[in-house]
């Protein structure tokens, strides 16, 4: 699962009891009684930050922190009247929490700033540069009771403001009591603490603190399609949609008006569906075959004149889906076309999916899966292998083998105590996490047998050994028990011995940290891990920044290869990136369009830098960070969110499906740096077809790309094709943050 690293400015010891949430949830309860929630709206300002505001806030810090605060700061074209907090630590070697903290408070908050109708606080934050900030907000009542909530622990994009909406109930007292809107009226002090500074100066920005409520509707509609489980369609499949009415519509409503927009926001279908006598339910609409792409649907009750009764869409918010929205997607290929492509590339395929749900991977057209189940689910009760196979082995061996174009990376995660059954639990403080190597290796042996049966066509089959094991180690130890470098080596030695005995031609891949931390890799390689590895497995999350480019993923991969060569007798190893996810939430706003861009750029960088296989994370949303390729429409209930039966696509589905179609089977040839320092471009070759992929992390612009012939075929991130004229051996290409594919020969 996704992890984030922390920085040197540490948390205040006085608030360690605060319940940590990585992201403030954007997932509100969608319905209460006979009303449905709509968008949030501000109802009052608690604090703003004009030129004199800094004098009203009292700031302080530990001895190792250097700081400066001023208000009335502006970022042209972005925001005005900001509080600016510049922070750094004086000595990076000092780790004492008592010396590494910063806090600021506003005392004597006037009575009446917290409306009794409000439901929570709206805080707007930012960072001048890309950095991970830890932000705790605390509220003190007139009687001295303090309530606190960690509202952010995430990378911030540079020079942008991020909104957080925090319900009052998320603020907890030391005794665990939740704040209420009634208690909020007696708040007299607001304070915040920061983490995330480093020896390199960093700048935190605060724009406003306000109260908010949510609109409520007495009538709504649920949206669904003829593919109700996932709202995904292949290019040759017709589409039908349905609206199921709920609540009590206005007596003036005689129809339901709808708009269908494509990814660019253009309305491609609109109309009114009559309610009919007594309000027929559900309302169905046949759309037929549509151009491939990502689509969003909104709906509004309409009166006899066709006027929309409300400005807000009345589609019910379900699960992680934003209020007022329904989505569906038409993929760029037929199912048969994806199968034929997968057969053609075979096990040389690059693209996969970590955590498939309801055929998302099949619609993407990717070949690799990462199929796993924790030990505690495989063997909740200790099996008696003296009487035969464990029940899970018998069950899996009764299934048909997978088709010859499907490939699996088989991981193991028993370095995590949370993955273990109670009967197998070992020490909570020292490695290994489990009680018995015999029991653990019996699981490995059986999983290898099952994998050989289910994937007989794979050569070689590929196995992991540990899961983000760097987080078992200092300075984190965020997942017990603690491992040392020699424990990691011993784990892979034992796993390799069993894997090779059962599957001699298999690859054992590791050591699998959460990030491309070169210092950690060298520590593990020095301890001897490479003696037991045939490939590198790694996760590739960013180290406290917002994107692969800011993370310098390209340079880190080059550094990793150099370390492998150094400690492996100048021999290289293939690299499998088995997890990298991009959050679909920034603050409390769903940023699923930017999520699609960031994930697509990650795919291109990893492929362009020669990674063998990439399994992006994750098939659907499972928590408030919203990592999924799809919205999860069933976040709550028995077995949910993992056992969901209904999902709906985000733009990331079409963006990555387009990337697969454009680049699967193509070999990287070079990184092109001649367009400028903030322009990223990679070239690929598939047969005689040359493909250039280009985007910028800076401002949008036109670049001149060398090209031959009269026309160059351009394909947008979402798969829209265009013909671009060539003049004097060059084509003028508009580039922005979304990658563009340019083909210099016909497909």
XYZ file of C-alpha atoms in Angstrom:
747
model
C 0.000 0.000 0.000
C 0.974 3.602 -0.400
C 3.353 5.130 2.108
C 4.716 8.635 2.605
C 8.021 9.588 4.171
C 8.514 12.239 6.830
C 11.009 15.084 7.227
C 13.284 16.335 9.924
C 11.041 18.837 11.712
C 9.296 16.564 14.178
C 5.824 16.468 15.705
C 5.140 18.294 18.924
C 5.243 15.765 21.762
C 2.207 17.451 23.351
C -0.083 16.290 20.547
C 1.083 12.730 19.935
C -2.353 11.517 21.028
C -3.978 13.068 17.973
C -5.450 10.507 15.588
C -3.485 10.748 12.331
C -5.245 10.762 8.956
C -3.045 11.061 5.849
C -5.738 12.915 3.981
C -8.859 14.710 5.075
C -11.700 12.699 3.655
C -13.503 14.022 0.641
C -15.946 11.157 1.016
C -19.011 12.420 2.841
C -22.030 10.317 3.750
C -24.164 10.607 0.663
C -27.613 10.394 2.172
C -29.344 10.940 5.492
C -33.007 10.115 5.938
C -34.966 11.879 3.208
C -32.214 14.262 2.135
C -29.014 14.035 0.112
C -25.870 16.083 0.514
C -24.625 18.440 -2.153
C -21.401 20.486 -2.403
C -19.803 22.277 0.555
C -20.125 26.063 0.863
C -18.500 28.614 3.169
C -20.752 30.221 5.770
C -18.313 32.455 7.669
C -14.677 33.569 7.933
C -12.784 32.702 11.119
C -9.372 34.120 10.172
C -7.760 35.732 7.147
C -4.252 36.979 6.622
C -4.037 40.603 5.479
C -0.922 42.733 6.111
C -1.468 43.132 9.879
C -2.574 39.548 10.625
C 0.899 38.302 11.599
C 0.885 40.569 14.650
C -2.192 38.754 16.017
C -0.606 35.298 15.727
C 1.972 34.265 18.321
C 4.639 31.951 16.893
C 7.314 29.908 18.651
C 9.628 27.001 17.909
C 12.199 24.617 19.299
C 15.826 25.707 19.541
C 16.873 23.910 16.352
C 14.295 25.629 14.125
C 14.821 28.923 12.335
C 11.646 30.723 11.241
C 10.133 33.927 9.922
C 6.428 34.815 9.642
C 4.770 37.566 7.650
C 1.234 38.183 6.356
C -0.257 39.995 3.377
C 1.951 37.930 1.047
C 0.776 37.359 -2.543
C 1.499 34.874 -5.336
C 0.609 36.708 -8.567
C -2.259 35.037 -10.357
C -2.744 32.509 -7.552
C -3.679 34.103 -4.209
C -3.416 37.264 -2.133
C -3.347 37.972 1.624
C -1.397 34.880 2.642
C 0.472 34.136 5.836
C 4.002 33.069 4.836
C 6.028 30.890 7.217
C 9.680 30.292 6.264
C 11.248 27.363 8.108
C 14.511 25.459 8.259
C 16.421 23.442 10.822
C 19.819 24.703 11.930
C 21.467 21.321 12.383
C 20.180 18.270 10.495
C 22.012 15.952 12.906
C 19.844 17.028 15.854
C 16.882 14.620 16.030
C 15.590 15.541 19.497
C 11.862 16.269 19.173
C 12.048 18.835 21.961
C 14.238 21.014 19.724
C 12.493 20.457 16.389
C 9.034 22.011 16.284
C 7.130 25.110 15.142
C 3.731 26.379 16.278
C 1.575 29.487 15.922
C -1.623 30.506 17.744
C -4.427 33.026 17.375
C -5.783 33.890 20.821
C -9.020 35.631 21.805
C -11.078 34.452 18.813
C -14.202 36.687 18.837
C -17.513 35.158 19.882
C -19.764 34.329 16.931
C -17.073 33.326 14.449
C -18.340 29.723 14.446
C -21.868 29.544 13.063
C -24.106 26.995 14.840
C -25.220 25.863 11.360
C -21.670 25.082 10.271
C -20.397 21.506 9.994
C -16.653 22.020 10.017
C -13.653 24.120 9.041
C -12.422 25.040 5.564
C -8.664 25.678 5.653
C -6.686 26.784 2.583
C -2.980 25.892 2.683
C -0.070 25.896 0.272
C 3.668 25.500 -0.195
C 6.015 27.689 -2.193
C 8.007 24.632 -3.297
C 7.080 20.973 -3.639
C 7.507 19.452 -0.189
C 5.677 17.196 2.218
C 4.079 19.063 5.122
C 2.610 17.672 8.316
C -0.059 20.070 9.595
C -1.894 19.727 12.897
C -4.727 22.142 13.703
C -5.869 22.552 17.294
C -8.859 24.371 18.742
C -9.135 25.418 22.387
C -12.498 26.073 24.054
C -13.225 28.729 26.649
C -12.947 26.085 29.396
C -9.437 25.145 28.228
C -10.328 21.844 26.520
C -8.151 21.315 23.453
C -9.330 19.489 20.317
C -6.901 18.585 17.533
C -6.709 16.949 14.123
C -3.819 16.250 11.740
C -5.337 17.796 8.633
C -2.450 17.065 6.263
C 0.536 14.742 5.945
C 1.217 14.783 2.226
C 3.291 16.373 -0.549
C 2.043 19.768 -1.706
C 2.413 20.989 -5.302
C 4.573 24.108 -5.683
C 2.929 27.541 -5.671
C -0.659 26.303 -5.439
C -3.299 26.599 -2.748
C -4.976 23.454 -1.433
C -8.381 23.360 0.284
C -9.103 21.119 3.281
C -12.633 20.630 4.637
C -12.512 19.091 8.108
C -15.780 18.087 9.835
C -15.934 19.089 13.475
C -16.207 15.459 14.562
C -12.667 14.789 13.273
C -11.272 17.083 15.977
C -10.689 14.988 19.102
C -9.915 15.879 22.687
C -7.223 14.031 24.593
C -9.967 11.843 26.089
C -11.267 10.984 22.596
C -14.341 13.218 22.656
C -15.393 14.663 19.279
C -15.977 18.353 18.719
C -19.546 19.402 17.808
C -20.978 22.511 16.147
C -22.471 23.493 19.519
C -19.103 23.237 21.277
C -17.399 25.067 18.384
C -19.196 28.263 19.349
C -16.977 28.447 22.463
C -13.651 28.159 20.588
C -11.338 30.933 21.783
C -7.960 29.893 20.381
C -6.808 28.417 17.057
C -3.321 27.010 16.646
C -1.318 24.997 14.150
C 1.896 22.976 14.243
C 4.044 22.166 11.231
C 6.371 19.380 10.179
C 8.149 18.944 6.861
C 10.918 21.538 7.076
C 14.516 20.583 6.311
C 17.970 22.112 6.222
C 16.952 23.533 2.843
C 14.559 26.411 3.613
C 10.888 25.648 2.917
C 7.909 27.987 2.849
C 4.425 27.189 4.173
C 1.405 29.294 3.155
C -1.946 29.799 4.906
C -4.734 31.685 3.134
C -7.858 31.406 5.255
C -9.764 29.549 7.943
C -13.541 29.525 7.417
C -16.579 27.523 8.467
C -18.681 25.541 5.993
C -21.887 23.594 5.661
C -23.289 21.347 2.920
C -26.331 21.824 0.767
C -29.117 19.294 1.246
C -31.567 18.112 -1.377
C -34.981 16.555 -0.824
C -34.829 14.723 -4.173
C -32.062 13.016 -6.100
C -31.336 10.396 -8.695
C -28.945 7.465 -8.838
C -26.993 7.053 -12.061
C -26.121 3.690 -13.626
C -25.299 2.199 -17.018
C -25.984 -1.044 -18.835
C -22.611 -2.213 -17.438
C -23.622 -1.474 -13.875
C -20.685 -3.172 -12.116
C -17.947 -0.980 -13.638
C -19.465 1.487 -16.210
C -16.727 0.412 -18.658
C -17.322 -0.301 -22.338
C -15.142 -1.538 -25.150
C -15.163 0.525 -28.330
C -17.690 -1.715 -30.116
C -20.240 -1.907 -27.274
C -23.442 0.197 -27.177
C -24.216 2.268 -24.070
C -27.465 2.696 -22.166
C -27.880 4.777 -19.016
C -30.484 4.853 -16.256
C -31.657 7.379 -13.677
C -33.354 5.959 -10.553
C -35.293 8.693 -8.745
C -35.304 9.132 -4.975
C -36.719 11.463 -2.352
C -39.570 13.886 -3.034
C -39.175 15.875 -6.277
C -40.539 19.398 -6.612
C -44.212 19.397 -7.724
C -43.082 21.539 -10.667
C -40.746 18.831 -11.971
C -42.021 17.155 -15.151
C -38.717 15.798 -16.484
C -35.083 15.110 -15.803
C -32.620 17.195 -17.821
C -29.197 15.683 -18.403
C -25.815 16.663 -19.842
C -23.072 14.284 -20.966
C -19.625 15.881 -21.202
C -16.377 14.498 -22.563
C -13.002 14.849 -20.838
C -12.467 18.374 -22.175
C -15.821 19.497 -20.720
C -17.694 19.756 -24.029
C -21.369 18.753 -23.852
C -21.760 15.925 -26.372
C -25.343 14.886 -25.471
C -28.104 16.798 -23.722
C -31.852 16.464 -23.363
C -34.834 15.977 -21.061
C -36.324 12.619 -20.132
C -40.060 12.958 -19.221
C -40.989 11.688 -15.766
C -44.262 10.267 -17.083
C -47.529 9.747 -15.200
C -46.823 9.379 -11.502
C -43.081 9.768 -12.097
C -41.898 6.643 -13.905
C -38.853 5.041 -12.303
C -36.199 4.276 -13.422
C -35.723 6.468 -16.479
C -33.772 4.792 -19.271
C -31.902 6.287 -22.195
C -30.184 4.467 -25.074
C -27.033 6.222 -26.269
C -25.824 3.543 -28.682
C -22.173 3.359 -29.746
C -20.095 6.413 -28.832
C -16.617 7.732 -29.586
C -14.077 6.280 -27.176
C -13.318 8.518 -24.211
C -14.132 9.387 -20.610
C -17.606 10.863 -19.971
C -19.263 12.664 -17.061
C -23.021 12.863 -16.564
C -24.986 15.491 -14.629
C -28.767 15.660 -14.144
C -31.331 18.277 -13.025
C -35.070 18.253 -12.459
C -36.794 20.441 -15.065
C -40.154 22.237 -15.142
C -42.759 22.472 -17.962
C -40.730 25.122 -19.778
C -37.616 22.954 -19.695
C -35.970 25.213 -17.107
C -33.714 23.452 -14.612
C -35.134 23.807 -11.113
C -31.714 23.677 -9.403
C -28.269 24.781 -10.533
C -26.738 21.772 -8.785
C -26.832 18.317 -10.329
C -29.086 15.982 -8.348
C -27.108 12.763 -8.972
C -26.518 11.112 -5.611
C -22.940 10.953 -4.318
C -22.124 7.262 -3.833
C -18.913 6.045 -2.214
C -15.907 8.050 -3.387
C -17.769 9.637 -6.306
C -18.176 13.434 -5.974
C -21.725 14.807 -5.459
C -23.749 15.383 -8.604
C -21.640 13.227 -10.921
C -21.921 9.972 -12.841
C -19.144 8.588 -15.046
C -18.601 6.003 -17.746
C -15.811 5.258 -20.210
C -15.472 3.901 -23.735
C -12.072 2.239 -24.158
C -10.030 2.749 -27.358
C -10.001 -0.950 -28.363
C -12.326 -3.893 -28.630
C -11.749 -6.756 -26.205
C -10.436 -8.943 -29.013
C -7.954 -6.253 -30.068
C -6.511 -6.076 -26.550
C -6.157 -9.867 -26.440
C -4.364 -9.954 -29.791
C -1.964 -7.216 -28.662
C -1.222 -9.068 -25.442
C -0.571 -12.279 -27.373
C 1.787 -10.444 -29.714
C 3.991 -8.952 -26.969
C 3.821 -11.964 -24.649
C 5.923 -11.862 -21.504
C 7.902 -8.873 -22.818
C 4.873 -6.742 -21.871
C 5.598 -3.700 -19.707
C 2.142 -2.728 -18.424
C 0.169 -4.317 -15.602
C -2.140 -3.417 -12.708
C -1.615 -3.841 -8.981
C -5.009 -4.650 -7.485
C -7.509 -5.437 -10.231
C -11.216 -4.867 -9.588
C -14.213 -5.813 -11.723
C -12.179 -6.179 -14.954
C -10.451 -2.795 -14.891
C -7.177 -4.450 -15.977
C -8.899 -6.315 -18.804
C -10.344 -3.069 -20.149
C -6.972 -1.338 -19.844
C -5.519 -4.107 -21.990
C -2.599 -4.798 -19.621
C -0.865 -8.163 -19.313
C 0.611 -8.265 -15.799
C -1.215 -8.698 -12.512
C -0.043 -8.723 -8.914
C -2.371 -11.258 -7.354
C -1.962 -11.869 -3.664
C -3.790 -12.674 -0.491
C -2.433 -12.119 3.003
C -1.408 -15.180 4.975
C -4.194 -14.480 7.486
C -6.799 -14.923 4.728
C -5.107 -17.957 3.184
C -4.753 -19.791 6.514
C -6.870 -18.238 9.287
C -6.563 -21.619 11.019
C -3.262 -23.495 10.961
C -3.544 -26.215 8.305
C -2.462 -29.787 9.019
C -0.300 -30.511 5.963
C 0.338 -34.058 7.174
C -3.208 -34.800 5.976
C -2.796 -33.181 2.558
C -2.862 -29.775 0.963
C -4.158 -26.715 2.764
C -7.761 -25.915 1.698
C -6.751 -22.808 -0.260
C -4.264 -24.858 -2.280
C -6.893 -27.460 -3.154
C -9.321 -24.752 -4.186
C -6.845 -22.923 -6.454
C -5.558 -26.143 -8.036
C -9.140 -26.944 -9.090
C -9.356 -23.767 -11.185
C -8.422 -23.644 -14.879
C -4.993 -22.260 -15.751
C -4.766 -18.662 -16.908
C -4.607 -17.841 -20.629
C -1.153 -17.733 -22.198
C -1.238 -13.933 -22.512
C -1.752 -13.333 -18.748
C 1.274 -12.925 -16.445
C 1.624 -12.717 -12.685
C 4.184 -11.241 -10.308
C 3.815 -13.308 -7.117
C 4.648 -11.270 -3.988
C 5.047 -12.265 -0.358
C 4.350 -9.879 2.527
C 4.958 -11.818 5.729
C 7.406 -9.198 6.999
C 4.188 -7.370 7.993
C 2.556 -8.469 11.253
C -0.779 -7.161 9.979
C -0.688 -9.806 7.223
C -0.272 -12.754 9.599
C -2.877 -15.072 11.148
C -2.973 -14.982 14.934
C -1.597 -18.515 15.211
C 1.551 -17.585 13.230
C 2.356 -14.300 15.024
C 5.937 -13.922 16.150
C 7.747 -11.160 17.973
C 6.363 -7.642 17.795
C 9.819 -6.171 18.259
C 12.376 -8.257 16.337
C 12.507 -10.120 13.032
C 11.031 -12.288 11.707
C 7.421 -11.194 12.077
C 6.182 -14.795 12.221
C 6.759 -17.498 14.827
C 8.085 -20.297 12.643
C 10.174 -20.325 9.464
C 8.773 -23.793 8.729
C 5.218 -22.453 8.636
C 6.153 -19.410 6.546
C 8.165 -21.417 4.038
C 5.388 -24.001 3.753
C 3.180 -21.139 2.591
C 5.855 -20.079 0.082
C 6.248 -23.655 -1.188
C 2.512 -24.057 -1.708
C 2.168 -20.662 -3.385
C 4.946 -21.558 -5.832
C 3.181 -24.841 -6.655
C -0.071 -22.990 -7.259
C 1.655 -20.345 -9.351
C 3.298 -22.989 -11.566
C -0.112 -24.560 -12.125
C -1.995 -21.326 -12.835
C 0.730 -19.820 -15.070
C 2.337 -22.807 -16.850
C 3.232 -20.664 -19.880
C 5.374 -18.173 -17.951
C 9.126 -18.503 -18.394
C 10.475 -17.423 -16.045
C 7.910 -16.998 -13.300
C 8.727 -14.133 -10.921
C 8.473 -14.065 -7.110
C 8.965 -11.382 -4.491
C 10.037 -11.858 -0.880
C 9.144 -8.829 1.259
C 6.780 -5.861 1.165
C 8.111 -2.326 1.687
C 10.548 -3.789 4.166
C 12.348 -0.448 4.524
C 9.383 0.611 6.673
C 10.274 -2.212 9.091
C 13.654 -0.548 9.536
C 15.152 2.551 11.109
C 14.389 5.436 10.965
C 10.760 4.419 10.299
C 9.759 1.121 11.942
C 6.227 2.183 11.031
C 5.244 -1.450 10.483
C 6.522 -3.856 13.182
C 8.633 -5.767 13.898
C 11.955 -4.027 13.353
C 14.216 -5.558 10.695
C 17.928 -5.001 10.261
C 19.816 -5.366 6.975
C 20.941 -8.896 7.874
C 17.305 -9.868 8.570
C 16.319 -8.774 5.071
C 19.165 -10.802 3.568
C 18.174 -13.867 5.600
C 14.550 -13.556 4.479
C 15.541 -13.570 0.817
C 18.043 -16.398 1.330
C 15.342 -18.637 2.774
C 12.649 -17.631 0.284
C 15.027 -18.188 -2.638
C 15.955 -21.662 -1.405
C 12.318 -22.778 -1.403
C 11.358 -21.028 -4.649
C 14.273 -22.530 -6.578
C 13.554 -26.007 -5.232
C 9.984 -25.842 -6.536
C 10.521 -23.686 -9.650
C 14.214 -23.846 -10.657
C 13.995 -21.366 -13.535
C 12.106 -18.749 -11.506
C 13.354 -15.263 -10.713
C 13.453 -14.045 -7.115
C 13.069 -10.251 -7.046
C 13.686 -7.824 -4.194
C 14.401 -6.186 -1.821
C 11.279 -4.020 -2.368
C 11.356 -0.725 -0.432
C 8.538 1.830 -0.698
C 10.689 4.436 -2.473
C 13.808 4.605 -4.639
C 15.987 5.333 -1.612
C 19.535 4.770 -2.889
C 21.144 4.990 0.549
C 18.836 2.217 1.781
C 19.541 0.096 -1.278
C 23.299 0.393 -0.767
C 22.910 -0.610 2.870
C 21.024 -3.781 1.846
C 23.363 -4.597 -1.037
C 26.412 -4.204 1.220
C 24.839 -6.756 3.568
C 24.788 -9.304 0.727
C 21.194 -9.299 -0.565
C 22.209 -9.451 -4.238
C 23.539 -12.995 -3.760
C 19.919 -14.103 -3.496
C 18.276 -11.893 -6.136
C 17.746 -12.449 -9.857
C 15.875 -9.163 -10.334
C 15.112 -5.931 -8.525
C 11.613 -5.433 -7.135
C 10.804 -1.962 -5.889
C 7.924 0.336 -5.172
C 8.449 3.826 -6.525
C 6.600 6.385 -4.415
C 7.895 9.941 -4.322
C 10.058 11.108 -1.432
C 7.968 13.991 -0.080
C 7.392 15.711 -3.428
C 4.431 15.846 -5.786
C 5.509 14.152 -9.027
C 7.933 11.707 -10.646
C 9.775 14.616 -12.222
C 10.296 16.445 -8.911
C 11.301 13.120 -7.377
C 14.064 12.761 -9.998
C 12.875 9.229 -10.656
C 15.012 9.054 -13.792
C 18.212 9.831 -11.877
C 17.298 7.482 -9.032
C 16.769 4.581 -11.443
C 20.174 5.299 -12.974
C 21.660 5.369 -9.477
C 19.972 2.060 -8.616
C 21.461 0.418 -11.702
C 24.889 1.724 -10.765
C 24.579 0.248 -7.263
C 23.489 -3.130 -8.651
C 26.505 -3.167 -10.949
C 28.841 -2.117 -8.133
C 27.733 -4.859 -5.736
C 26.886 -7.545 -8.292
C 30.155 -8.005 -10.147
C 29.273 -5.490 -12.895
C 26.184 -7.518 -13.776
C 22.839 -5.786 -14.342
C 19.430 -6.996 -13.159
C 15.963 -6.279 -14.594
C 13.816 -3.882 -12.561
C 10.167 -4.627 -11.709
C 8.236 -1.677 -10.266
C 5.323 -3.452 -8.606
C 3.648 -0.435 -7.023
C 3.381 3.277 -7.558
C 0.130 5.128 -6.936
C -1.020 8.707 -7.311
C -3.605 10.087 -4.834
C -6.877 11.201 -6.399
C -7.428 13.793 -3.682
C -5.521 17.006 -3.083
C -6.635 18.360 0.247
C -10.382 17.715 0.164
C -10.765 18.231 -3.586
C -10.954 15.311 -5.984
C -8.128 16.001 -8.456
C -8.722 12.993 -10.664
C -7.785 14.840 -13.867
C -4.349 15.702 -12.511
C -4.123 12.162 -11.133
C -4.475 10.855 -14.712
C -1.687 13.142 -15.929
C 0.702 12.240 -13.113
C 0.137 8.497 -13.510
C 0.530 8.609 -17.288
C 3.772 10.570 -16.954
C 5.002 7.994 -14.425
C 4.272 5.176 -16.878
C 6.226 6.946 -19.627
C 9.209 7.808 -17.406
C 9.489 4.269 -16.038
C 9.220 2.725 -19.499
C 11.538 5.325 -21.005
C 14.156 4.620 -18.327
C 14.152 0.909 -19.099
C 12.061 -0.587 -16.283
C 11.015 -4.089 -17.354
C 7.507 -4.224 -15.838
C 5.296 -1.637 -14.103
C 2.158 -2.409 -12.085
C 0.462 0.912 -11.209
C -1.640 1.067 -8.053
C -4.717 0.573 -7.572
C -7.861 -0.791 -9.270
C -10.343 1.203 -7.182
C -10.520 3.659 -4.281
C -10.378 2.058 -0.841
C -9.881 5.078 1.447
C -9.916 8.869 1.439
C -6.616 9.132 -0.477
C -8.515 7.816 -3.545
C -5.585 6.091 -5.288
C -7.909 4.079 -7.534
C -8.284 3.973 -11.298
C -11.995 4.010 -10.495
C -14.395 5.519 -7.998
C -15.615 2.950 -5.487
C -19.400 3.241 -5.211
C -19.564 0.952 -2.163
C -17.128 2.315 0.417
C -19.222 1.280 3.411
C -21.012 -1.897 4.442
C -20.089 -5.538 5.168
C -16.765 -6.420 3.583
C -16.492 -2.996 1.986
C -14.559 -1.337 0.452
C -12.578 -4.429 -0.575
C -15.605 -6.524 -1.540
C -17.225 -3.801 -3.634
C -19.464 -4.873 -6.511
C -19.831 -1.436 -8.108
C -17.167 0.954 -9.375
C -17.068 3.758 -11.950
C -14.104 5.005 -14.022
C -11.875 8.010 -13.504
C -9.973 9.645 -16.391
C -6.930 7.558 -15.393
C -8.588 4.533 -17.036
C -8.661 6.108 -20.498
C -5.303 7.846 -20.050
C -3.439 4.652 -19.159
C -5.376 2.596 -21.752
C -4.193 5.111 -24.354
C -0.619 4.850 -23.056
C -0.816 1.061 -23.343
C -2.120 1.298 -26.899
C 0.585 3.766 -27.909
C 3.622 2.230 -26.185
C 3.126 -1.464 -25.360
C 5.629 -3.476 -27.355
C 7.721 -0.372 -28.155
C 11.351 -0.173 -27.028
C 12.731 3.040 -25.445
C 15.502 4.616 -27.517
C 16.444 7.850 -25.745
C 15.496 10.680 -23.407
C 15.520 13.921 -25.410
C 16.641 16.968 -23.432
C 16.974 19.545 -26.197
C 13.503 21.105 -25.698
C 14.392 22.791 -22.407
C 14.895 21.924 -18.713
C 11.169 21.686 -17.923
C 10.227 19.704 -21.052
C 10.241 15.913 -20.807
C 10.451 13.851 -23.983
C 11.143 10.172 -24.670
C 11.411 8.391 -27.991
C 10.308 4.806 -28.600
C 10.575 2.394 -31.526
C 8.101 -0.363 -32.439
C 9.175 -2.036 -35.665
C 9.743 0.880 -38.005
C 7.329 3.168 -36.180
C 8.900 5.981 -34.174
C 6.949 7.551 -31.327
C 7.922 10.688 -29.429
C 6.101 11.410 -26.156
C 6.419 14.968 -24.850
C 5.042 17.183 -22.059
C 6.157 20.016 -19.802
C 6.146 20.559 -16.050
C 6.188 24.324 -16.687
C 3.801 26.598 -18.535
C 2.055 25.423 -21.711
C 3.783 26.420 -24.919
C 4.452 25.546 -28.555
C 7.611 23.590 -29.379
C 9.109 22.785 -32.762
C 9.661 19.053 -33.217
C 11.810 17.662 -36.071
C 9.641 15.558 -38.382
C 9.591 14.250 -41.927
C 6.734 14.049 -44.406
C 3.732 16.306 -44.796
C 1.906 15.310 -41.600
C 2.619 13.957 -38.133
C -0.045 11.982 -36.300
C -0.650 13.358 -32.800
C -2.537 11.498 -30.070
C -3.642 13.245 -26.877
C -3.326 11.686 -23.422
C -6.979 10.629 -23.669
C -6.614 9.138 -27.159
C -7.905 11.940 -29.389
C -6.075 11.772 -32.736
C -5.101 14.751 -34.889
C -2.974 15.414 -37.975
C -0.287 18.056 -37.527
C 1.291 19.657 -40.614
C 5.076 19.643 -41.066
C 6.793 22.714 -42.479
C 10.481 22.768 -43.388
C 11.105 19.511 -41.531
C 9.422 20.589 -38.282
C 5.982 20.296 -36.674
C 4.649 22.895 -34.232
C 3.316 21.012 -31.193
C 1.264 22.477 -28.346
C 2.446 20.907 -25.090
C 1.212 21.146 -21.524
C 1.097 18.955 -18.428
C -0.669 16.103 -20.284
C 1.627 13.985 -22.496
C 1.205 14.046 -26.288
C 2.191 11.087 -28.496
C 3.668 11.893 -31.920
C 4.017 9.215 -34.599
C 6.303 9.751 -37.527
C 5.016 6.733 -39.477
C 1.571 5.192 -39.962
C 0.039 2.824 -37.447
